[in-house]
């Protein structure tokens, strides 16, 4: 029934009166439609391409920020624009643990500005309600053009880790680690031979962003890995723009690495 309501009924409703479409599945119909819309598709940078951008920026000592938009970031951007704060609080009580205490319109605007200025932005490929559909709504509400952004997937952090690109990126590099799990994350990296240039922890939400950035200004590093919840988007973008650093919003991938410390 769910498949019918979600797709087959839509095809049924759009069928011209007195016509039928024989021997084609819902997948066939959708596939044909996507092919027709090919000129409107936006390319996303692949994992190797993002690695190469990061590697080149480290080598050339040029700034680069890679940030990511998941459901938490998108809901924070949606405050008062797509959803009322009360509805967001009901839908996403986890936001307070991710660094945003709803309502926080100042955080919303700082986040939007970071997205505008970031070099590469990870976006969701899922078309579930709080992912791509919400992305398109908040981007429009904030007057941001997707065509003006360098895009990759919002899971680029995991892709870099799981496909082995991160270990190549870190080899012989001085790394600044930022976020609540930074101490455990840094220990694991050191076990793997990575030189830790600095640790900034904890990061207590948006009010703590300026302090974290100020601390980072005294650290000479090749790469900053930022795992600080939703504020990581702002921190990574500003580290690149204001301090000339290469900064990657590493998210919960840091937790995955840190959990291996005792293994």
PDB file of C-alpha atoms in Angstrom:
ATOM      1  CA  UNK A   1       0.000   0.000   0.000  1.00  0.00           C
ATOM      2  CA  UNK A   2       2.815   2.400   0.852  1.00  0.00           C
ATOM      3  CA  UNK A   3       4.441   1.811  -2.551  1.00  0.00           C
ATOM      4  CA  UNK A   4       1.112   2.482  -4.261  1.00  0.00           C
ATOM      5  CA  UNK A   5       0.510   5.712  -2.349  1.00  0.00           C
ATOM      6  CA  UNK A   6       4.107   6.877  -2.815  1.00  0.00           C
ATOM      7  CA  UNK A   7       4.572   6.156  -6.489  1.00  0.00           C
ATOM      8  CA  UNK A   8       2.078   4.087  -8.432  1.00  0.00           C
ATOM      9  CA  UNK A   9      -0.848   6.350  -7.541  1.00  0.00           C
ATOM     10  CA  UNK A  10       1.113   9.389  -8.693  1.00  0.00           C
ATOM     11  CA  UNK A  11       1.720   7.745 -12.082  1.00  0.00           C
ATOM     12  CA  UNK A  12      -1.959   6.826 -12.185  1.00  0.00           C
ATOM     13  CA  UNK A  13      -3.027  10.403 -11.443  1.00  0.00           C
ATOM     14  CA  UNK A  14      -0.701  11.845 -14.111  1.00  0.00           C
ATOM     15  CA  UNK A  15      -1.740   9.407 -16.850  1.00  0.00           C
ATOM     16  CA  UNK A  16      -3.678  11.137 -19.674  1.00  0.00           C
ATOM     17  CA  UNK A  17      -7.383  10.173 -19.659  1.00  0.00           C
ATOM     18  CA  UNK A  18      -8.188   7.055 -21.636  1.00  0.00           C
ATOM     19  CA  UNK A  19      -4.543   5.917 -21.783  1.00  0.00           C
ATOM     20  CA  UNK A  20      -2.428   3.203 -20.184  1.00  0.00           C
ATOM     21  CA  UNK A  21       1.309   2.521 -20.093  1.00  0.00           C
ATOM     22  CA  UNK A  22       1.895  -1.191 -20.663  1.00  0.00           C
ATOM     23  CA  UNK A  23       4.810  -3.316 -19.435  1.00  0.00           C
ATOM     24  CA  UNK A  24       6.636  -0.531 -17.594  1.00  0.00           C
ATOM     25  CA  UNK A  25       7.364  -0.624 -13.877  1.00  0.00           C
ATOM     26  CA  UNK A  26       7.404   2.367 -11.565  1.00  0.00           C
ATOM     27  CA  UNK A  27      11.218   2.190 -11.699  1.00  0.00           C
ATOM     28  CA  UNK A  28      11.091   2.362 -15.524  1.00  0.00           C
ATOM     29  CA  UNK A  29       8.847   5.427 -15.433  1.00  0.00           C
ATOM     30  CA  UNK A  30      11.009   7.245 -12.875  1.00  0.00           C
ATOM     31  CA  UNK A  31      14.199   6.324 -14.740  1.00  0.00           C
ATOM     32  CA  UNK A  32      12.812   7.743 -17.991  1.00  0.00           C
ATOM     33  CA  UNK A  33      11.807  10.925 -16.203  1.00  0.00           C
ATOM     34  CA  UNK A  34      15.264  11.380 -14.685  1.00  0.00           C
ATOM     35  CA  UNK A  35      16.851  10.948 -18.117  1.00  0.00           C
ATOM     36  CA  UNK A  36      14.588  13.706 -19.436  1.00  0.00           C
ATOM     37  CA  UNK A  37      15.726  15.960 -16.578  1.00  0.00           C
ATOM     38  CA  UNK A  38      19.437  15.264 -17.092  1.00  0.00           C
ATOM     39  CA  UNK A  39      20.249  18.909 -18.008  1.00  0.00           C
ATOM     40  CA  UNK A  40      19.060  19.973 -14.540  1.00  0.00           C
ATOM     41  CA  UNK A  41      21.191  17.488 -12.600  1.00  0.00           C
ATOM     42  CA  UNK A  42      23.924  18.943 -10.385  1.00  0.00           C
ATOM     43  CA  UNK A  43      27.219  17.031 -10.149  1.00  0.00           C
ATOM     44  CA  UNK A  44      28.599  16.032  -6.753  1.00  0.00           C
ATOM     45  CA  UNK A  45      32.329  15.677  -6.181  1.00  0.00           C
ATOM     46  CA  UNK A  46      33.334  12.072  -5.534  1.00  0.00           C
ATOM     47  CA  UNK A  47      35.477  10.906  -2.636  1.00  0.00           C
ATOM     48  CA  UNK A  48      38.703  10.853  -4.638  1.00  0.00           C
ATOM     49  CA  UNK A  49      38.009  14.331  -6.004  1.00  0.00           C
ATOM     50  CA  UNK A  50      37.501  15.727  -2.499  1.00  0.00           C
ATOM     51  CA  UNK A  51      40.682  13.986  -1.346  1.00  0.00           C
ATOM     52  CA  UNK A  52      42.592  15.527  -4.250  1.00  0.00           C
ATOM     53  CA  UNK A  53      41.277  18.999  -3.389  1.00  0.00           C
ATOM     54  CA  UNK A  54      42.296  18.546   0.245  1.00  0.00           C
ATOM     55  CA  UNK A  55      45.680  17.108  -0.687  1.00  0.00           C
ATOM     56  CA  UNK A  56      46.432  19.942  -3.111  1.00  0.00           C
ATOM     57  CA  UNK A  57      45.428  22.598  -0.580  1.00  0.00           C
ATOM     58  CA  UNK A  58      47.633  21.063   2.114  1.00  0.00           C
ATOM     59  CA  UNK A  59      50.551  20.792  -0.281  1.00  0.00           C
ATOM     60  CA  UNK A  60      50.131  24.358  -1.538  1.00  0.00           C
ATOM     61  CA  UNK A  61      49.256  25.702   1.940  1.00  0.00           C
ATOM     62  CA  UNK A  62      46.108  27.286   0.555  1.00  0.00           C
ATOM     63  CA  UNK A  63      42.845  27.517   2.538  1.00  0.00           C
ATOM     64  CA  UNK A  64      40.040  25.036   1.989  1.00  0.00           C
ATOM     65  CA  UNK A  65      36.877  24.291   3.952  1.00  0.00           C
ATOM     66  CA  UNK A  66      34.772  21.158   3.602  1.00  0.00           C
ATOM     67  CA  UNK A  67      31.485  21.327   5.527  1.00  0.00           C
ATOM     68  CA  UNK A  68      28.471  19.022   5.671  1.00  0.00           C
ATOM     69  CA  UNK A  69      24.706  19.443   5.949  1.00  0.00           C
ATOM     70  CA  UNK A  70      22.771  16.634   7.597  1.00  0.00           C
ATOM     71  CA  UNK A  71      19.299  16.693   9.078  1.00  0.00           C
ATOM     72  CA  UNK A  72      20.476  18.577  12.175  1.00  0.00           C
ATOM     73  CA  UNK A  73      22.085  21.378  10.205  1.00  0.00           C
ATOM     74  CA  UNK A  74      19.089  21.618   7.872  1.00  0.00           C
ATOM     75  CA  UNK A  75      16.607  21.801  10.739  1.00  0.00           C
ATOM     76  CA  UNK A  76      18.728  24.497  12.382  1.00  0.00           C
ATOM     77  CA  UNK A  77      18.635  26.431   9.108  1.00  0.00           C
ATOM     78  CA  UNK A  78      14.853  25.925   8.923  1.00  0.00           C
ATOM     79  CA  UNK A  79      14.077  27.715  12.217  1.00  0.00           C
ATOM     80  CA  UNK A  80      11.302  30.242  11.664  1.00  0.00           C
ATOM     81  CA  UNK A  81      11.526  29.860   7.884  1.00  0.00           C
ATOM     82  CA  UNK A  82      10.303  26.374   7.027  1.00  0.00           C
ATOM     83  CA  UNK A  83       9.209  25.226  10.490  1.00  0.00           C
ATOM     84  CA  UNK A  84       8.302  27.141  13.615  1.00  0.00           C
ATOM     85  CA  UNK A  85      10.803  26.623  16.454  1.00  0.00           C
ATOM     86  CA  UNK A  86       8.239  24.721  18.524  1.00  0.00           C
ATOM     87  CA  UNK A  87       7.759  22.194  15.734  1.00  0.00           C
ATOM     88  CA  UNK A  88      11.514  21.784  15.314  1.00  0.00           C
ATOM     89  CA  UNK A  89      11.869  21.166  19.047  1.00  0.00           C
ATOM     90  CA  UNK A  90       9.316  18.365  18.725  1.00  0.00           C
ATOM     91  CA  UNK A  91      10.808  16.915  15.558  1.00  0.00           C
ATOM     92  CA  UNK A  92      14.448  17.162  16.621  1.00  0.00           C
ATOM     93  CA  UNK A  93      15.044  17.215  20.384  1.00  0.00           C
ATOM     94  CA  UNK A  94      18.602  16.061  19.619  1.00  0.00           C
ATOM     95  CA  UNK A  95      19.568  19.523  18.344  1.00  0.00           C
ATOM     96  CA  UNK A  96      20.521  20.738  21.811  1.00  0.00           C
ATOM     97  CA  UNK A  97      23.080  17.933  22.049  1.00  0.00           C
ATOM     98  CA  UNK A  98      24.340  18.880  18.587  1.00  0.00           C
ATOM     99  CA  UNK A  99      25.081  22.470  19.618  1.00  0.00           C
ATOM    100  CA  UNK A 100      21.889  24.428  18.857  1.00  0.00           C
ATOM    101  CA  UNK A 101      19.301  25.334  21.477  1.00  0.00           C
ATOM    102  CA  UNK A 102      16.108  26.075  19.554  1.00  0.00           C
ATOM    103  CA  UNK A 103      15.126  28.820  18.968  1.00  0.00           C
ATOM    104  CA  UNK A 104      18.459  30.348  18.006  1.00  0.00           C
ATOM    105  CA  UNK A 105      18.072  32.589  14.974  1.00  0.00           C
ATOM    106  CA  UNK A 106      21.599  33.915  15.387  1.00  0.00           C
ATOM    107  CA  UNK A 107      22.935  30.381  14.989  1.00  0.00           C
ATOM    108  CA  UNK A 108      20.695  29.959  11.947  1.00  0.00           C
ATOM    109  CA  UNK A 109      22.176  33.020  10.252  1.00  0.00           C
ATOM    110  CA  UNK A 110      25.782  32.137  11.142  1.00  0.00           C
ATOM    111  CA  UNK A 111      25.213  28.683   9.728  1.00  0.00           C
ATOM    112  CA  UNK A 112      23.717  30.049   6.503  1.00  0.00           C
ATOM    113  CA  UNK A 113      26.646  32.427   6.025  1.00  0.00           C
ATOM    114  CA  UNK A 114      29.125  29.587   6.535  1.00  0.00           C
ATOM    115  CA  UNK A 115      27.359  27.563   3.837  1.00  0.00           C
ATOM    116  CA  UNK A 116      27.534  30.534   1.459  1.00  0.00           C
ATOM    117  CA  UNK A 117      31.277  30.907   2.024  1.00  0.00           C
ATOM    118  CA  UNK A 118      32.416  27.270   2.288  1.00  0.00           C
ATOM    119  CA  UNK A 119      34.536  25.836  -0.509  1.00  0.00           C
ATOM    120  CA  UNK A 120      32.898  22.393  -0.565  1.00  0.00           C
ATOM    121  CA  UNK A 121      29.518  21.565   0.983  1.00  0.00           C
ATOM    122  CA  UNK A 122      28.307  18.044   1.633  1.00  0.00           C
ATOM    123  CA  UNK A 123      24.602  17.600   0.931  1.00  0.00           C
ATOM    124  CA  UNK A 124      22.304  14.613   1.551  1.00  0.00           C
ATOM    125  CA  UNK A 125      21.448  12.204  -1.239  1.00  0.00           C
ATOM    126  CA  UNK A 126      18.442  10.835   0.659  1.00  0.00           C
ATOM    127  CA  UNK A 127      15.105  12.233  -0.439  1.00  0.00           C
ATOM    128  CA  UNK A 128      13.454  11.573   2.926  1.00  0.00           C
ATOM    129  CA  UNK A 129      11.612  14.525   4.439  1.00  0.00           C
ATOM    130  CA  UNK A 130      14.391  16.137   6.494  1.00  0.00           C
ATOM    131  CA  UNK A 131      17.134  15.600   3.946  1.00  0.00           C
ATOM    132  CA  UNK A 132      17.015  16.679   0.265  1.00  0.00           C
ATOM    133  CA  UNK A 133      13.473  18.107   0.349  1.00  0.00           C
ATOM    134  CA  UNK A 134      14.375  20.227   3.383  1.00  0.00           C
ATOM    135  CA  UNK A 135      17.722  21.159   1.812  1.00  0.00           C
ATOM    136  CA  UNK A 136      15.962  22.669  -1.203  1.00  0.00           C
ATOM    137  CA  UNK A 137      13.530  24.568   1.021  1.00  0.00           C
ATOM    138  CA  UNK A 138      16.134  26.105   3.326  1.00  0.00           C
ATOM    139  CA  UNK A 139      18.500  26.954   0.481  1.00  0.00           C
ATOM    140  CA  UNK A 140      15.683  28.856  -1.212  1.00  0.00           C
ATOM    141  CA  UNK A 141      14.640  30.590   2.017  1.00  0.00           C
ATOM    142  CA  UNK A 142      18.203  31.772   2.656  1.00  0.00           C
ATOM    143  CA  UNK A 143      18.731  32.904  -0.940  1.00  0.00           C
ATOM    144  CA  UNK A 144      21.604  30.483  -1.521  1.00  0.00           C
ATOM    145  CA  UNK A 145      22.155  29.054  -4.991  1.00  0.00           C
ATOM    146  CA  UNK A 146      23.201  25.414  -5.141  1.00  0.00           C
ATOM    147  CA  UNK A 147      24.754  26.189  -8.518  1.00  0.00           C
ATOM    148  CA  UNK A 148      27.220  28.473  -6.758  1.00  0.00           C
ATOM    149  CA  UNK A 149      28.404  25.823  -4.294  1.00  0.00           C
ATOM    150  CA  UNK A 150      31.019  23.123  -4.647  1.00  0.00           C
ATOM    151  CA  UNK A 151      28.996  20.042  -3.738  1.00  0.00           C
ATOM    152  CA  UNK A 152      29.735  16.566  -2.437  1.00  0.00           C
ATOM    153  CA  UNK A 153      27.771  14.115  -0.296  1.00  0.00           C
ATOM    154  CA  UNK A 154      27.060  14.814   3.364  1.00  0.00           C
ATOM    155  CA  UNK A 155      28.666  11.461   4.218  1.00  0.00           C
ATOM    156  CA  UNK A 156      32.007  12.465   2.685  1.00  0.00           C
ATOM    157  CA  UNK A 157      33.603  12.132   6.143  1.00  0.00           C
ATOM    158  CA  UNK A 158      32.745   8.432   6.293  1.00  0.00           C
ATOM    159  CA  UNK A 159      33.707   7.901   2.655  1.00  0.00           C
ATOM    160  CA  UNK A 160      37.163   9.390   3.196  1.00  0.00           C
ATOM    161  CA  UNK A 161      37.629   7.210   6.279  1.00  0.00           C
ATOM    162  CA  UNK A 162      36.251   3.923   4.958  1.00  0.00           C
ATOM    163  CA  UNK A 163      37.806   4.100   1.495  1.00  0.00           C
ATOM    164  CA  UNK A 164      41.293   4.732   2.892  1.00  0.00           C
ATOM    165  CA  UNK A 165      41.742   8.288   1.635  1.00  0.00           C
ATOM    166  CA  UNK A 166      41.933   9.777   5.123  1.00  0.00           C
ATOM    167  CA  UNK A 167      44.969   7.731   6.136  1.00  0.00           C
ATOM    168  CA  UNK A 168      46.740   8.908   2.994  1.00  0.00           C
ATOM    169  CA  UNK A 169      45.759  12.491   3.745  1.00  0.00           C
ATOM    170  CA  UNK A 170      47.086  12.333   7.313  1.00  0.00           C
ATOM    171  CA  UNK A 171      50.395  10.640   6.558  1.00  0.00           C
ATOM    172  CA  UNK A 172      53.250  12.924   7.606  1.00  0.00           C
ATOM    173  CA  UNK A 173      50.837  15.765   8.415  1.00  0.00           C
ATOM    174  CA  UNK A 174      50.356  17.863  11.563  1.00  0.00           C
ATOM    175  CA  UNK A 175      46.719  17.614  12.557  1.00  0.00           C
ATOM    176  CA  UNK A 176      44.586  19.863  14.756  1.00  0.00           C
ATOM    177  CA  UNK A 177      41.631  18.023  16.295  1.00  0.00           C
ATOM    178  CA  UNK A 178      38.598  19.988  17.511  1.00  0.00           C
ATOM    179  CA  UNK A 179      35.496  18.776  19.347  1.00  0.00           C
ATOM    180  CA  UNK A 180      34.200  16.951  22.383  1.00  0.00           C
ATOM    181  CA  UNK A 181      35.718  13.613  21.368  1.00  0.00           C
ATOM    182  CA  UNK A 182      39.008  15.229  20.320  1.00  0.00           C
ATOM    183  CA  UNK A 183      41.143  13.753  23.145  1.00  0.00           C
ATOM    184  CA  UNK A 184      40.129  10.134  22.424  1.00  0.00           C
ATOM    185  CA  UNK A 185      40.181  10.748  18.678  1.00  0.00           C
ATOM    186  CA  UNK A 186      43.667  12.252  18.895  1.00  0.00           C
ATOM    187  CA  UNK A 187      44.960   9.309  20.952  1.00  0.00           C
ATOM    188  CA  UNK A 188      43.812   6.884  18.291  1.00  0.00           C
ATOM    189  CA  UNK A 189      45.374   8.980  15.536  1.00  0.00           C
ATOM    190  CA  UNK A 190      48.651   9.085  17.465  1.00  0.00           C
ATOM    191  CA  UNK A 191      48.541   5.296  17.767  1.00  0.00           C
ATOM    192  CA  UNK A 192      48.392   5.269  13.975  1.00  0.00           C
ATOM    193  CA  UNK A 193      51.460   7.508  13.718  1.00  0.00           C
ATOM    194  CA  UNK A 194      49.699  10.813  13.078  1.00  0.00           C
ATOM    195  CA  UNK A 195      51.352  13.922  14.534  1.00  0.00           C
ATOM    196  CA  UNK A 196      48.831  15.859  16.635  1.00  0.00           C
ATOM    197  CA  UNK A 197      49.493  19.595  16.437  1.00  0.00           C
ATOM    198  CA  UNK A 198      46.778  20.519  18.920  1.00  0.00           C
ATOM    199  CA  UNK A 199      43.569  19.481  20.657  1.00  0.00           C
ATOM    200  CA  UNK A 200      40.672  21.856  21.317  1.00  0.00           C
ATOM    201  CA  UNK A 201      37.975  20.391  23.548  1.00  0.00           C
ATOM    202  CA  UNK A 202      35.217  20.654  24.452  1.00  0.00           C
ATOM    203  CA  UNK A 203      33.177  22.874  22.147  1.00  0.00           C
ATOM    204  CA  UNK A 204      30.001  23.864  23.985  1.00  0.00           C
ATOM    205  CA  UNK A 205      27.676  24.797  21.133  1.00  0.00           C
ATOM    206  CA  UNK A 206      27.442  28.025  19.143  1.00  0.00           C
ATOM    207  CA  UNK A 207      28.398  30.297  22.074  1.00  0.00           C
ATOM    208  CA  UNK A 208      31.780  28.523  22.176  1.00  0.00           C
ATOM    209  CA  UNK A 209      32.667  28.926  18.489  1.00  0.00           C
ATOM    210  CA  UNK A 210      34.687  32.131  18.845  1.00  0.00           C
ATOM    211  CA  UNK A 211      36.736  30.676  21.694  1.00  0.00           C
ATOM    212  CA  UNK A 212      37.548  27.542  19.688  1.00  0.00           C
ATOM    213  CA  UNK A 213      38.583  29.601  16.668  1.00  0.00           C
ATOM    214  CA  UNK A 214      40.744  31.849  18.818  1.00  0.00           C
ATOM    215  CA  UNK A 215      42.527  28.821  20.292  1.00  0.00           C
ATOM    216  CA  UNK A 216      43.066  27.419  16.804  1.00  0.00           C
ATOM    217  CA  UNK A 217      44.821  30.610  15.722  1.00  0.00           C
ATOM    218  CA  UNK A 218      47.808  29.623  17.845  1.00  0.00           C
ATOM    219  CA  UNK A 219      48.161  26.174  16.270  1.00  0.00           C
ATOM    220  CA  UNK A 220      50.325  25.599  13.192  1.00  0.00           C
ATOM    221  CA  UNK A 221      48.869  22.597  11.392  1.00  0.00           C
ATOM    222  CA  UNK A 222      48.435  21.075   7.957  1.00  0.00           C
ATOM    223  CA  UNK A 223      44.835  19.979   8.511  1.00  0.00           C
ATOM    224  CA  UNK A 224      42.078  20.660  11.045  1.00  0.00           C
ATOM    225  CA  UNK A 225      39.540  17.907  11.699  1.00  0.00           C
ATOM    226  CA  UNK A 226      36.457  19.453  13.298  1.00  0.00           C
ATOM    227  CA  UNK A 227      33.902  17.231  15.045  1.00  0.00           C
ATOM    228  CA  UNK A 228      31.847  19.713  17.037  1.00  0.00           C
ATOM    229  CA  UNK A 229      28.247  19.030  16.075  1.00  0.00           C
ATOM    230  CA  UNK A 230      26.430  21.668  14.047  1.00  0.00           C
ATOM    231  CA  UNK A 231      28.958  24.414  15.012  1.00  0.00           C
ATOM    232  CA  UNK A 232      31.580  22.441  13.047  1.00  0.00           C
ATOM    233  CA  UNK A 233      30.191  23.968   9.840  1.00  0.00           C
ATOM    234  CA  UNK A 234      30.942  27.488  11.063  1.00  0.00           C
ATOM    235  CA  UNK A 235      34.265  26.550  12.647  1.00  0.00           C
ATOM    236  CA  UNK A 236      35.618  24.761   9.568  1.00  0.00           C
ATOM    237  CA  UNK A 237      34.578  27.562   7.216  1.00  0.00           C
ATOM    238  CA  UNK A 238      36.062  30.289   9.419  1.00  0.00           C
ATOM    239  CA  UNK A 239      39.327  28.424  10.012  1.00  0.00           C
ATOM    240  CA  UNK A 240      39.846  28.417   6.263  1.00  0.00           C
ATOM    241  CA  UNK A 241      38.634  31.970   5.603  1.00  0.00           C
ATOM    242  CA  UNK A 242      40.247  33.691   8.588  1.00  0.00           C
ATOM    243  CA  UNK A 243      43.344  31.607   9.286  1.00  0.00           C
ATOM    244  CA  UNK A 244      44.159  30.075   5.910  1.00  0.00           C
ATOM    245  CA  UNK A 245      43.766  26.541   7.230  1.00  0.00           C
ATOM    246  CA  UNK A 246      42.586  23.395   5.502  1.00  0.00           C
ATOM    247  CA  UNK A 247      39.584  22.302   7.566  1.00  0.00           C
ATOM    248  CA  UNK A 248      37.309  19.280   7.282  1.00  0.00           C
ATOM    249  CA  UNK A 249      33.996  18.904   9.132  1.00  0.00           C
ATOM    250  CA  UNK A 250      34.610  15.321  10.264  1.00  0.00           C
ATOM    251  CA  UNK A 251      31.426  14.784  12.286  1.00  0.00           C
ATOM    252  CA  UNK A 252      30.624  11.480  13.968  1.00  0.00           C
ATOM    253  CA  UNK A 253      33.335   9.714  11.985  1.00  0.00           C
ATOM    254  CA  UNK A 254      35.596  10.908  14.817  1.00  0.00           C
ATOM    255  CA  UNK A 255      33.478   8.933  17.298  1.00  0.00           C
ATOM    256  CA  UNK A 256      33.912   5.847  15.142  1.00  0.00           C
ATOM    257  CA  UNK A 257      37.697   6.237  15.205  1.00  0.00           C
ATOM    258  CA  UNK A 258      37.818   7.176  18.891  1.00  0.00           C
ATOM    259  CA  UNK A 259      35.818   4.083  19.841  1.00  0.00           C
ATOM    260  CA  UNK A 260      38.708   1.961  18.594  1.00  0.00           C
ATOM    261  CA  UNK A 261      41.114   3.348  21.230  1.00  0.00           C
ATOM    262  CA  UNK A 262      40.687   0.421  23.591  1.00  0.00           C
ATOM    263  CA  UNK A 263      40.405  -2.181  20.850  1.00  0.00           C
TER     264      UNK A 263
END
